[in-house]
């Protein structure tokens, strides 16, 4: 039962399962889960074999029901007859009118009765003191499942708030940054008049740092859109060699600057996969830039495209490699390896996270296939054949 109840983390689904299992285990006709709000109980959800509906949200005073009062006070399951329906309003009184026996099971979360489970039978036999052990067991498991669901909901809310914040911050930063980038490029190309020779280095640094900020902001935006589920991923046909070629062309200037060698091994025939060309190039771009950033010198990076039933692109470098303990973590959001040798490389730790998410949205997989510290790494992007 525990496994079944905790299989879901969606709070309302968990509550539904808690109820169904409790009704089953207690051989009851009806089960209601009430949350406790100050001096009241409020119907959260219920399961009734007679199919009674529309009780959700119904509020009732704990003090008006002796069985409920006793259970909440003692924090122990309490068995008894029917509730006092004449003190209830419709439709709750109607749905309880033919109930004969009840078991009132308080659920204690963090030292407080936060919810109560009420099981009822319309016919004999009554609930017996022997059943109390079963009820306590049901209560313990229900509390555990509800606690997990609640923690999960809280964690999700935090993630949502974080990605909303990222999205907003990135948007707000983009406008002033584009103004800065505009002036820097005007200084650089002489539109603003001649600049003294001693300004060339500072202007070049300004330009490079502005570009760094621009790429950071665009990563933040993509990450927050991925989390909000608003990034468009088109499902088209992509020729892997073409995508790899575009990505190679894009990093070529940087490779030349670093004195790195880019090599490619492509099959003769086209390799068609299903995916979004723009996103495939974006992933390869991230892999190639990592290969250049975390490289040895002189760095050599090889891009290999494989066709066949399992099409893939491999990006291999001969750089620093990734320690065994970090191989899964590098795909996490904002994760960067803490290592003095890498500290000079600017970055946010979003590249691989974004790339893996995009790959999986296209039905593919991004993996680190091999990595040896000091010898280099091989990343593979696999996509479904078109
Ligand atoms: N080819 C590689 N060789 C060695 N280490 C790598 C390689 N690729 C990634 N890493 C390590 O994994 C970490 C995470 O990479 P990721 O691309 O996600 O973020 P980043 O490069 O730090 O920042 P950015 O978001 O700008 O890409 C890097 O900080 C780096 O230490
Ligand atoms: Mg990176």
mmCIF file of C-alpha atoms and ligand atoms in Angstrom:
data_model
loop_
_atom_site.group_PDB
_atom_site.id
_atom_site.type_symbol
_atom_site.label_atom_id
_atom_site.label_comp_id
_atom_site.label_asym_id
_atom_site.label_seq_id
_atom_site.Cartn_x
_atom_site.Cartn_y
_atom_site.Cartn_z
ATOM 1 C CA UNK A 1 0.000 0.000 0.000
ATOM 2 C CA UNK A 2 2.757 2.462 0.917
ATOM 3 C CA UNK A 3 4.399 1.982 -2.460
ATOM 4 C CA UNK A 4 1.152 2.611 -4.277
ATOM 5 C CA UNK A 5 0.234 5.726 -2.335
ATOM 6 C CA UNK A 6 3.635 7.320 -2.671
ATOM 7 C CA UNK A 7 3.955 6.429 -6.353
ATOM 8 C CA UNK A 8 2.463 9.823 -7.198
ATOM 9 C CA UNK A 9 3.607 13.189 -5.927
ATOM 10 C CA UNK A 10 0.748 15.317 -7.185
ATOM 11 C CA UNK A 11 -0.999 16.294 -3.914
ATOM 12 C CA UNK A 12 -4.587 15.824 -5.109
ATOM 13 C CA UNK A 13 -3.696 12.470 -6.679
ATOM 14 C CA UNK A 14 -2.001 11.388 -3.441
ATOM 15 C CA UNK A 15 -5.104 12.328 -1.442
ATOM 16 C CA UNK A 16 -7.323 10.376 -3.807
ATOM 17 C CA UNK A 17 -5.137 7.292 -3.453
ATOM 18 C CA UNK A 18 -4.908 7.647 0.328
ATOM 19 C CA UNK A 19 -8.694 7.661 0.440
ATOM 20 C CA UNK A 20 -9.228 4.718 -1.882
ATOM 21 C CA UNK A 21 -6.703 2.558 -0.043
ATOM 22 C CA UNK A 22 -8.064 3.540 3.362
ATOM 23 C CA UNK A 23 -11.637 2.708 2.321
ATOM 24 C CA UNK A 24 -10.439 -0.628 0.992
ATOM 25 C CA UNK A 25 -8.275 -1.511 3.993
ATOM 26 C CA UNK A 26 -10.973 -0.449 6.459
ATOM 27 C CA UNK A 27 -13.724 -2.288 4.509
ATOM 28 C CA UNK A 28 -15.674 0.966 4.583
ATOM 29 C CA UNK A 29 -18.390 2.340 2.277
ATOM 30 C CA UNK A 30 -17.163 5.854 2.523
ATOM 31 C CA UNK A 31 -14.019 7.774 3.295
ATOM 32 C CA UNK A 32 -13.576 11.501 3.741
ATOM 33 C CA UNK A 33 -10.356 13.405 4.107
ATOM 34 C CA UNK A 34 -10.803 16.655 5.992
ATOM 35 C CA UNK A 35 -8.158 19.264 6.522
ATOM 36 C CA UNK A 36 -8.127 20.980 9.875
ATOM 37 C CA UNK A 37 -8.334 24.771 9.755
ATOM 38 C CA UNK A 38 -8.383 26.324 13.230
ATOM 39 C CA UNK A 39 -11.623 25.152 14.865
ATOM 40 C CA UNK A 40 -13.089 23.721 11.658
ATOM 41 C CA UNK A 41 -12.719 20.781 9.360
ATOM 42 C CA UNK A 42 -12.962 21.320 5.610
ATOM 43 C CA UNK A 43 -13.697 18.496 3.169
ATOM 44 C CA UNK A 44 -10.599 18.033 1.008
ATOM 45 C CA UNK A 45 -11.786 14.970 -0.906
ATOM 46 C CA UNK A 46 -13.920 11.875 -0.390
ATOM 47 C CA UNK A 47 -14.618 8.476 -1.801
ATOM 48 C CA UNK A 48 -18.131 7.125 -1.468
ATOM 49 C CA UNK A 49 -19.433 3.826 -2.808
ATOM 50 C CA UNK A 50 -22.901 5.430 -3.068
ATOM 51 C CA UNK A 51 -21.453 8.036 -5.431
ATOM 52 C CA UNK A 52 -22.486 11.086 -3.388
ATOM 53 C CA UNK A 53 -20.980 14.254 -4.818
ATOM 54 C CA UNK A 54 -20.231 17.895 -4.197
ATOM 55 C CA UNK A 55 -19.035 17.887 -0.626
ATOM 56 C CA UNK A 56 -15.600 19.316 -1.345
ATOM 57 C CA UNK A 57 -14.957 22.518 0.561
ATOM 58 C CA UNK A 58 -17.729 21.871 3.090
ATOM 59 C CA UNK A 59 -16.770 23.406 6.456
ATOM 60 C CA UNK A 60 -17.909 22.134 9.844
ATOM 61 C CA UNK A 61 -17.024 22.992 13.438
ATOM 62 C CA UNK A 62 -14.973 20.350 15.237
ATOM 63 C CA UNK A 63 -16.653 21.219 18.568
ATOM 64 C CA UNK A 64 -20.068 20.193 17.218
ATOM 65 C CA UNK A 65 -19.042 16.546 16.721
ATOM 66 C CA UNK A 66 -18.013 14.682 19.884
ATOM 67 C CA UNK A 67 -16.270 11.885 17.925
ATOM 68 C CA UNK A 68 -14.245 14.377 15.929
ATOM 69 C CA UNK A 69 -13.426 16.402 19.022
ATOM 70 C CA UNK A 70 -12.209 13.331 20.869
ATOM 71 C CA UNK A 71 -10.040 12.149 17.954
ATOM 72 C CA UNK A 72 -8.436 15.552 17.415
ATOM 73 C CA UNK A 73 -7.774 16.018 21.138
ATOM 74 C CA UNK A 74 -6.378 12.547 21.783
ATOM 75 C CA UNK A 75 -4.631 12.387 18.380
ATOM 76 C CA UNK A 76 -5.662 8.738 18.212
ATOM 77 C CA UNK A 77 -8.083 6.879 15.969
ATOM 78 C CA UNK A 78 -11.522 6.806 17.538
ATOM 79 C CA UNK A 79 -14.307 4.396 16.665
ATOM 80 C CA UNK A 80 -17.979 5.053 17.252
ATOM 81 C CA UNK A 81 -21.457 5.293 15.811
ATOM 82 C CA UNK A 82 -22.761 7.932 13.447
ATOM 83 C CA UNK A 83 -22.034 11.640 13.466
ATOM 84 C CA UNK A 84 -24.743 14.024 14.659
ATOM 85 C CA UNK A 85 -26.224 14.860 11.309
ATOM 86 C CA UNK A 86 -28.924 17.185 12.596
ATOM 87 C CA UNK A 87 -26.154 19.640 13.460
ATOM 88 C CA UNK A 88 -24.909 19.608 9.856
ATOM 89 C CA UNK A 89 -26.153 21.382 6.801
ATOM 90 C CA UNK A 90 -27.076 19.895 3.447
ATOM 91 C CA UNK A 91 -25.586 18.171 1.564
ATOM 92 C CA UNK A 92 -23.276 16.709 4.225
ATOM 93 C CA UNK A 93 -26.158 15.635 6.499
ATOM 94 C CA UNK A 94 -27.814 13.818 3.576
ATOM 95 C CA UNK A 95 -24.655 11.989 2.620
ATOM 96 C CA UNK A 96 -24.149 10.847 6.217
ATOM 97 C CA UNK A 97 -27.774 10.130 7.089
ATOM 98 C CA UNK A 98 -27.603 6.384 6.458
ATOM 99 C CA UNK A 99 -24.144 5.867 8.008
ATOM 100 C CA UNK A 100 -24.109 3.529 11.012
ATOM 101 C CA UNK A 101 -20.481 3.252 12.124
ATOM 102 C CA UNK A 102 -17.506 5.571 11.900
ATOM 103 C CA UNK A 103 -13.773 5.507 12.484
ATOM 104 C CA UNK A 104 -12.195 8.936 12.917
ATOM 105 C CA UNK A 105 -8.454 8.865 12.228
ATOM 106 C CA UNK A 106 -6.385 11.992 12.930
ATOM 107 C CA UNK A 107 -3.325 12.587 10.740
ATOM 108 C CA UNK A 108 -0.517 14.190 12.704
ATOM 109 C CA UNK A 109 2.033 16.121 10.663
ATOM 110 C CA UNK A 110 4.901 17.903 12.420
ATOM 111 C CA UNK A 111 3.222 17.514 15.805
ATOM 112 C CA UNK A 112 -0.100 18.954 14.693
ATOM 113 C CA UNK A 113 -3.352 17.336 13.608
ATOM 114 C CA UNK A 114 -3.464 18.765 10.103
ATOM 115 C CA UNK A 115 -6.029 16.415 8.643
ATOM 116 C CA UNK A 116 -8.566 13.799 9.648
ATOM 117 C CA UNK A 117 -9.636 10.724 7.784
ATOM 118 C CA UNK A 118 -13.164 9.535 8.507
ATOM 119 C CA UNK A 119 -14.182 6.051 7.380
ATOM 120 C CA UNK A 120 -17.796 4.965 7.637
ATOM 121 C CA UNK A 121 -19.942 1.890 7.131
ATOM 122 C CA UNK A 122 -23.606 1.954 6.251
ATOM 123 C CA UNK A 123 -24.084 -1.541 7.602
ATOM 124 C CA UNK A 124 -22.833 -3.831 10.357
ATOM 125 C CA UNK A 125 -20.374 -5.034 11.463
ATOM 126 C CA UNK A 126 -19.210 -2.039 13.459
ATOM 127 C CA UNK A 127 -15.543 -1.061 13.564
ATOM 128 C CA UNK A 128 -13.831 -2.931 16.402
ATOM 129 C CA UNK A 129 -10.987 -2.034 18.768
ATOM 130 C CA UNK A 130 -8.946 -4.656 16.899
ATOM 131 C CA UNK A 131 -9.180 -2.442 13.797
ATOM 132 C CA UNK A 132 -7.407 0.402 15.559
ATOM 133 C CA UNK A 133 -3.974 -1.014 14.712
ATOM 134 C CA UNK A 134 -4.877 -1.075 11.025
ATOM 135 C CA UNK A 135 -6.152 2.497 11.240
ATOM 136 C CA UNK A 136 -2.967 3.690 12.913
ATOM 137 C CA UNK A 137 -1.027 2.034 10.094
ATOM 138 C CA UNK A 138 -3.209 3.716 7.476
ATOM 139 C CA UNK A 139 -2.723 7.032 9.268
ATOM 140 C CA UNK A 140 1.073 6.674 9.355
ATOM 141 C CA UNK A 141 1.302 5.858 5.689
ATOM 142 C CA UNK A 142 -1.146 8.598 4.733
ATOM 143 C CA UNK A 143 0.859 11.153 6.717
ATOM 144 C CA UNK A 144 4.047 10.100 4.979
ATOM 145 C CA UNK A 145 2.493 10.321 1.524
ATOM 146 C CA UNK A 146 0.895 13.691 2.277
ATOM 147 C CA UNK A 147 4.139 15.056 3.666
ATOM 148 C CA UNK A 148 6.055 14.013 0.536
ATOM 149 C CA UNK A 149 3.394 15.492 -1.705
ATOM 150 C CA UNK A 150 3.455 18.724 0.257
ATOM 151 C CA UNK A 151 7.268 18.975 0.116
ATOM 152 C CA UNK A 152 7.151 18.282 -3.592
ATOM 153 C CA UNK A 153 4.549 21.001 -4.156
ATOM 154 C CA UNK A 154 6.663 23.455 -2.138
ATOM 155 C CA UNK A 155 9.795 22.571 -4.107
ATOM 156 C CA UNK A 156 7.912 23.068 -7.356
ATOM 157 C CA UNK A 157 6.637 26.449 -6.229
ATOM 158 C CA UNK A 158 10.203 27.500 -5.374
ATOM 159 C CA UNK A 159 11.480 26.346 -8.769
ATOM 160 C CA UNK A 160 8.669 28.225 -10.478
ATOM 161 C CA UNK A 161 9.430 31.374 -8.512
ATOM 162 C CA UNK A 162 13.118 31.025 -9.357
ATOM 163 C CA UNK A 163 12.515 30.624 -13.051
ATOM 164 C CA UNK A 164 10.036 33.535 -13.082
ATOM 165 C CA UNK A 165 12.719 35.621 -11.424
ATOM 166 C CA UNK A 166 15.391 34.496 -13.888
ATOM 167 C CA UNK A 167 13.115 35.303 -16.763
ATOM 168 C CA UNK A 168 12.312 38.756 -15.463
ATOM 169 C CA UNK A 169 15.917 39.586 -14.547
ATOM 170 C CA UNK A 170 17.196 38.447 -17.938
ATOM 171 C CA UNK A 171 14.583 40.526 -19.773
ATOM 172 C CA UNK A 172 15.375 43.623 -17.728
ATOM 173 C CA UNK A 173 19.117 43.233 -18.306
ATOM 174 C CA UNK A 174 18.802 42.813 -22.025
ATOM 175 C CA UNK A 175 17.684 46.348 -22.861
ATOM 176 C CA UNK A 176 20.474 48.324 -21.131
ATOM 177 C CA UNK A 177 23.009 45.796 -22.350
ATOM 178 C CA UNK A 178 22.009 46.286 -25.971
ATOM 179 C CA UNK A 179 22.561 50.038 -25.518
ATOM 180 C CA UNK A 180 26.060 49.381 -24.114
ATOM 181 C CA UNK A 181 26.840 46.947 -26.937
ATOM 182 C CA UNK A 182 25.672 49.554 -29.456
ATOM 183 C CA UNK A 183 27.978 52.293 -28.121
ATOM 184 C CA UNK A 184 30.913 49.896 -27.839
ATOM 185 C CA UNK A 185 30.576 48.917 -31.468
ATOM 186 C CA UNK A 186 30.278 52.575 -32.513
ATOM 187 C CA UNK A 187 33.506 53.364 -30.645
ATOM 188 C CA UNK A 188 35.147 50.381 -32.246
ATOM 189 C CA UNK A 189 34.213 51.208 -35.837
ATOM 190 C CA UNK A 190 34.956 54.936 -35.510
ATOM 191 C CA UNK A 191 31.349 56.187 -35.841
ATOM 192 C CA UNK A 192 31.935 58.321 -32.759
ATOM 193 C CA UNK A 193 35.138 59.806 -34.139
ATOM 194 C CA UNK A 194 38.751 58.768 -33.829
ATOM 195 C CA UNK A 195 39.695 57.087 -30.583
ATOM 196 C CA UNK A 196 43.196 57.312 -29.120
ATOM 197 C CA UNK A 197 45.367 54.243 -29.624
ATOM 198 C CA UNK A 198 45.468 53.591 -25.889
ATOM 199 C CA UNK A 199 41.703 52.964 -25.995
ATOM 200 C CA UNK A 200 41.895 49.949 -28.274
ATOM 201 C CA UNK A 201 42.584 47.408 -25.565
ATOM 202 C CA UNK A 202 39.893 48.708 -23.172
ATOM 203 C CA UNK A 203 37.370 48.812 -26.036
ATOM 204 C CA UNK A 204 38.263 45.283 -27.056
ATOM 205 C CA UNK A 205 37.817 44.145 -23.438
ATOM 206 C CA UNK A 206 34.480 45.962 -23.207
ATOM 207 C CA UNK A 207 33.340 44.259 -26.392
ATOM 208 C CA UNK A 208 34.359 40.805 -25.176
ATOM 209 C CA UNK A 209 32.750 41.280 -21.762
ATOM 210 C CA UNK A 210 29.552 42.596 -23.364
ATOM 211 C CA UNK A 211 29.402 39.519 -25.577
ATOM 212 C CA UNK A 212 29.931 37.327 -22.501
ATOM 213 C CA UNK A 213 27.055 39.061 -20.719
ATOM 214 C CA UNK A 214 24.840 38.719 -23.777
ATOM 215 C CA UNK A 215 25.411 34.989 -23.966
ATOM 216 C CA UNK A 216 24.864 34.623 -20.210
ATOM 217 C CA UNK A 217 21.548 36.469 -20.452
ATOM 218 C CA UNK A 218 20.414 34.420 -23.403
ATOM 219 C CA UNK A 219 21.233 31.206 -21.462
ATOM 220 C CA UNK A 220 19.253 32.457 -18.482
ATOM 221 C CA UNK A 221 16.302 33.175 -20.744
ATOM 222 C CA UNK A 222 16.431 29.755 -22.385
ATOM 223 C CA UNK A 223 16.739 27.984 -19.028
ATOM 224 C CA UNK A 224 13.764 29.818 -17.575
ATOM 225 C CA UNK A 225 11.717 29.153 -20.714
ATOM 226 C CA UNK A 226 12.640 25.469 -20.588
ATOM 227 C CA UNK A 227 11.364 25.310 -17.034
ATOM 228 C CA UNK A 228 8.201 27.204 -17.831
ATOM 229 C CA UNK A 229 7.712 24.889 -20.823
ATOM 230 C CA UNK A 230 7.441 27.829 -23.219
ATOM 231 C CA UNK A 231 10.431 27.135 -25.447
ATOM 232 C CA UNK A 232 9.271 26.127 -28.907
ATOM 233 C CA UNK A 233 10.839 22.885 -30.149
ATOM 234 C CA UNK A 234 9.819 22.153 -33.725
ATOM 235 C CA UNK A 235 9.707 18.585 -34.887
ATOM 236 C CA UNK A 236 11.153 18.575 -38.343
ATOM 237 C CA UNK A 237 13.797 16.691 -40.282
ATOM 238 C CA UNK A 238 17.388 17.670 -39.569
ATOM 239 C CA UNK A 239 20.408 16.622 -41.581
ATOM 240 C CA UNK A 240 23.015 15.932 -38.934
ATOM 241 C CA UNK A 241 26.034 16.676 -41.125
ATOM 242 C CA UNK A 242 24.577 20.049 -42.053
ATOM 243 C CA UNK A 243 23.806 20.887 -38.421
ATOM 244 C CA UNK A 244 27.321 19.857 -37.374
ATOM 245 C CA UNK A 245 28.806 21.908 -40.189
ATOM 246 C CA UNK A 246 26.861 25.029 -39.145
ATOM 247 C CA UNK A 247 28.023 24.616 -35.546
ATOM 248 C CA UNK A 248 31.621 24.132 -36.662
ATOM 249 C CA UNK A 249 31.456 27.278 -38.781
ATOM 250 C CA UNK A 250 30.167 29.238 -35.820
ATOM 251 C CA UNK A 251 33.003 28.283 -33.476
ATOM 252 C CA UNK A 252 35.712 28.573 -36.089
ATOM 253 C CA UNK A 253 36.686 32.188 -35.259
ATOM 254 C CA UNK A 254 37.042 31.289 -31.581
ATOM 255 C CA UNK A 255 39.045 28.158 -32.399
ATOM 256 C CA UNK A 256 41.387 30.210 -34.590
ATOM 257 C CA UNK A 257 41.843 32.734 -31.808
ATOM 258 C CA UNK A 258 42.806 29.926 -29.429
ATOM 259 C CA UNK A 259 44.963 28.175 -31.976
ATOM 260 C CA UNK A 260 42.777 25.064 -31.715
ATOM 261 C CA UNK A 261 42.239 22.573 -34.529
ATOM 262 C CA UNK A 262 38.743 21.580 -35.541
ATOM 263 C CA UNK A 263 38.359 18.291 -37.399
ATOM 264 C CA UNK A 264 35.307 16.538 -38.725
ATOM 265 C CA UNK A 265 34.462 13.025 -39.865
ATOM 266 C CA UNK A 266 31.204 12.888 -41.789
ATOM 267 C CA UNK A 267 29.715 9.959 -43.707
ATOM 268 C CA UNK A 268 29.145 10.360 -47.453
ATOM 269 C CA UNK A 269 25.393 9.920 -47.194
ATOM 270 C CA UNK A 270 23.009 12.376 -45.496
ATOM 271 C CA UNK A 271 22.036 11.450 -41.921
ATOM 272 C CA UNK A 272 18.456 12.483 -41.307
ATOM 273 C CA UNK A 273 17.049 12.710 -37.811
ATOM 274 C CA UNK A 274 13.900 14.095 -36.323
ATOM 275 C CA UNK A 275 14.337 17.306 -34.344
ATOM 276 C CA UNK A 276 14.653 21.065 -34.487
ATOM 277 C CA UNK A 277 17.644 22.259 -36.527
ATOM 278 C CA UNK A 278 18.123 25.425 -34.495
ATOM 279 C CA UNK A 279 18.212 23.484 -31.221
ATOM 280 C CA UNK A 280 20.507 20.769 -32.596
ATOM 281 C CA UNK A 281 22.985 23.472 -33.621
ATOM 282 C CA UNK A 282 22.613 25.116 -30.220
ATOM 283 C CA UNK A 283 23.516 21.841 -28.462
ATOM 284 C CA UNK A 284 26.550 21.247 -30.696
ATOM 285 C CA UNK A 285 27.569 24.860 -30.187
ATOM 286 C CA UNK A 286 27.593 24.315 -26.413
ATOM 287 C CA UNK A 287 29.591 21.091 -26.747
ATOM 288 C CA UNK A 288 32.135 22.669 -29.079
ATOM 289 C CA UNK A 289 32.548 25.746 -26.890
ATOM 290 C CA UNK A 290 33.068 23.532 -23.846
ATOM 291 C CA UNK A 291 35.639 21.495 -25.746
ATOM 292 C CA UNK A 292 37.506 24.706 -26.560
ATOM 293 C CA UNK A 293 37.121 26.192 -23.057
ATOM 294 C CA UNK A 294 38.195 23.171 -21.067
ATOM 295 C CA UNK A 295 40.903 22.149 -23.443
ATOM 296 C CA UNK A 296 44.569 21.531 -23.328
ATOM 297 C CA UNK A 297 46.774 23.442 -25.703
ATOM 298 C CA UNK A 298 47.107 22.916 -28.510
ATOM 299 C CA UNK A 299 43.559 21.684 -28.457
ATOM 300 C CA UNK A 300 42.142 19.365 -31.055
ATOM 301 C CA UNK A 301 38.399 18.859 -31.311
ATOM 302 C CA UNK A 302 36.804 16.226 -33.528
ATOM 303 C CA UNK A 303 33.176 16.126 -34.572
ATOM 304 C CA UNK A 304 32.033 12.758 -35.888
ATOM 305 C CA UNK A 305 28.623 12.079 -37.407
ATOM 306 C CA UNK A 306 27.352 8.474 -37.412
ATOM 307 C CA UNK A 307 24.427 7.332 -39.536
ATOM 308 C CA UNK A 308 22.616 3.991 -39.380
ATOM 309 C CA UNK A 309 19.761 2.956 -37.111
ATOM 310 C CA UNK A 310 21.148 4.974 -34.187
ATOM 311 C CA UNK A 311 22.244 8.297 -35.635
ATOM 312 C CA UNK A 312 24.480 10.423 -33.437
ATOM 313 C CA UNK A 313 27.040 13.215 -33.350
ATOM 314 C CA UNK A 314 30.122 12.877 -31.203
ATOM 315 C CA UNK A 315 32.202 15.793 -29.999
ATOM 316 C CA UNK A 316 35.609 14.640 -28.770
ATOM 317 C CA UNK A 317 38.299 16.741 -27.175
ATOM 318 C CA UNK A 318 41.694 16.060 -25.698
ATOM 319 C CA UNK A 319 41.236 18.436 -22.820
ATOM 320 C CA UNK A 320 41.151 18.219 -19.049
ATOM 321 C CA UNK A 321 38.502 15.535 -18.837
ATOM 322 C CA UNK A 322 35.869 15.262 -16.130
ATOM 323 C CA UNK A 323 36.501 13.491 -12.801
ATOM 324 C CA UNK A 324 34.374 10.343 -12.315
ATOM 325 C CA UNK A 325 32.374 11.832 -9.424
ATOM 326 C CA UNK A 326 31.266 14.829 -11.512
ATOM 327 C CA UNK A 327 29.990 13.054 -14.628
ATOM 328 C CA UNK A 328 26.295 13.263 -13.752
ATOM 329 C CA UNK A 329 26.481 16.570 -11.955
ATOM 330 C CA UNK A 330 27.815 18.573 -14.925
ATOM 331 C CA UNK A 331 24.331 18.247 -16.475
ATOM 332 C CA UNK A 332 22.682 19.924 -13.494
ATOM 333 C CA UNK A 333 21.440 23.490 -13.569
ATOM 334 C CA UNK A 334 24.199 26.004 -12.660
ATOM 335 C CA UNK A 335 26.696 23.237 -11.885
ATOM 336 C CA UNK A 336 30.350 24.007 -12.583
ATOM 337 C CA UNK A 337 33.351 21.979 -11.496
ATOM 338 C CA UNK A 338 35.222 23.687 -8.656
ATOM 339 C CA UNK A 339 38.785 23.371 -9.795
ATOM 340 C CA UNK A 340 41.467 26.081 -9.809
ATOM 341 C CA UNK A 341 42.510 25.075 -13.344
ATOM 342 C CA UNK A 342 39.055 26.005 -14.683
ATOM 343 C CA UNK A 343 38.429 29.150 -12.685
ATOM 344 C CA UNK A 344 39.498 31.506 -15.454
ATOM 345 C CA UNK A 345 36.819 30.165 -17.815
ATOM 346 C CA UNK A 346 33.696 32.344 -17.670
ATOM 347 C CA UNK A 347 30.368 30.527 -17.644
ATOM 348 C CA UNK A 348 27.150 29.915 -15.746
ATOM 349 C CA UNK A 349 26.920 26.134 -15.632
ATOM 350 C CA UNK A 350 23.781 26.184 -17.770
ATOM 351 C CA UNK A 351 25.170 24.986 -21.109
ATOM 352 C CA UNK A 352 24.960 21.238 -20.555
ATOM 353 C CA UNK A 353 21.718 21.488 -18.578
ATOM 354 C CA UNK A 354 20.044 23.365 -21.432
ATOM 355 C CA UNK A 355 21.538 20.998 -24.008
ATOM 356 C CA UNK A 356 20.357 17.850 -22.261
ATOM 357 C CA UNK A 357 16.855 19.258 -21.749
ATOM 358 C CA UNK A 358 16.620 20.259 -25.404
ATOM 359 C CA UNK A 359 17.851 16.830 -26.518
ATOM 360 C CA UNK A 360 15.230 15.054 -24.465
ATOM 361 C CA UNK A 361 12.501 17.379 -25.766
ATOM 362 C CA UNK A 362 13.428 16.226 -29.267
ATOM 363 C CA UNK A 363 13.170 12.582 -28.196
ATOM 364 C CA UNK A 364 16.949 12.227 -28.066
ATOM 365 C CA UNK A 365 19.720 11.927 -25.493
ATOM 366 C CA UNK A 366 22.857 13.834 -24.621
ATOM 367 C CA UNK A 367 25.470 11.788 -22.765
ATOM 368 C CA UNK A 368 29.062 11.909 -21.701
ATOM 369 C CA UNK A 369 30.317 8.676 -23.227
ATOM 370 C CA UNK A 370 33.941 8.718 -22.170
ATOM 371 C CA UNK A 371 36.132 10.980 -20.135
ATOM 372 C CA UNK A 372 39.593 10.546 -18.756
ATOM 373 C CA UNK A 373 41.145 13.269 -16.619
ATOM 374 C CA UNK A 374 43.982 14.804 -18.620
ATOM 375 C CA UNK A 375 43.061 12.822 -21.746
ATOM 376 C CA UNK A 376 39.809 14.398 -22.858
ATOM 377 C CA UNK A 377 36.090 13.739 -23.146
ATOM 378 C CA UNK A 378 33.567 12.522 -25.687
ATOM 379 C CA UNK A 379 29.988 13.764 -25.597
ATOM 380 C CA UNK A 380 27.302 12.196 -27.827
ATOM 381 C CA UNK A 381 24.026 13.593 -29.033
ATOM 382 C CA UNK A 382 21.652 10.857 -30.173
ATOM 383 C CA UNK A 383 18.427 11.732 -32.008
ATOM 384 C CA UNK A 384 15.662 9.532 -33.404
ATOM 385 C CA UNK A 385 16.073 8.694 -37.112
ATOM 386 C CA UNK A 386 13.679 10.634 -39.347
HETATM 387 N N1 LIG B 1 34.552 19.096 -22.687
HETATM 388 C C1 LIG B 1 34.743 19.297 -21.380
HETATM 389 N N2 LIG B 1 35.920 18.972 -20.782
HETATM 390 C C2 LIG B 1 36.102 19.166 -19.462
HETATM 391 N N3 LIG B 1 35.180 19.674 -18.629
HETATM 392 C C3 LIG B 1 33.988 20.010 -19.154
HETATM 393 C C4 LIG B 1 33.695 19.846 -20.544
HETATM 394 N N4 LIG B 1 32.427 20.253 -20.764
HETATM 395 C C5 LIG B 1 31.965 20.669 -19.584
HETATM 396 N N5 LIG B 1 32.878 20.536 -18.596
HETATM 397 C C6 LIG B 1 32.710 20.869 -17.171
HETATM 398 O O1 LIG B 1 31.336 20.820 -16.871
HETATM 399 C C7 LIG B 1 30.880 22.051 -16.299
HETATM 400 C C8 LIG B 1 29.475 22.347 -16.768
HETATM 401 O O2 LIG B 1 29.466 22.658 -18.159
HETATM 402 P P1 LIG B 1 28.359 23.627 -18.763
HETATM 403 O O3 LIG B 1 28.591 23.763 -20.218
HETATM 404 O O4 LIG B 1 27.041 23.135 -18.301
HETATM 405 O O5 LIG B 1 28.602 25.004 -18.006
HETATM 406 P P2 LIG B 1 29.775 26.059 -18.204
HETATM 407 O O6 LIG B 1 30.577 25.757 -19.404
HETATM 408 O O7 LIG B 1 30.480 26.143 -16.899
HETATM 409 O O8 LIG B 1 28.964 27.402 -18.392
HETATM 410 P P3 LIG B 1 28.025 27.799 -19.667
HETATM 411 O O9 LIG B 1 26.650 27.824 -19.096
HETATM 412 O O10 LIG B 1 28.504 29.133 -20.050
HETATM 413 O O11 LIG B 1 28.195 26.754 -20.707
HETATM 414 C C9 LIG B 1 31.910 23.085 -16.733
HETATM 415 O O12 LIG B 1 32.008 24.103 -15.762
HETATM 416 C C10 LIG B 1 33.187 22.285 -16.863
HETATM 417 O O13 LIG B 1 33.899 22.263 -15.640
HETATM 418 MG MG1 LIG B 2 29.576 25.434 -21.248
#
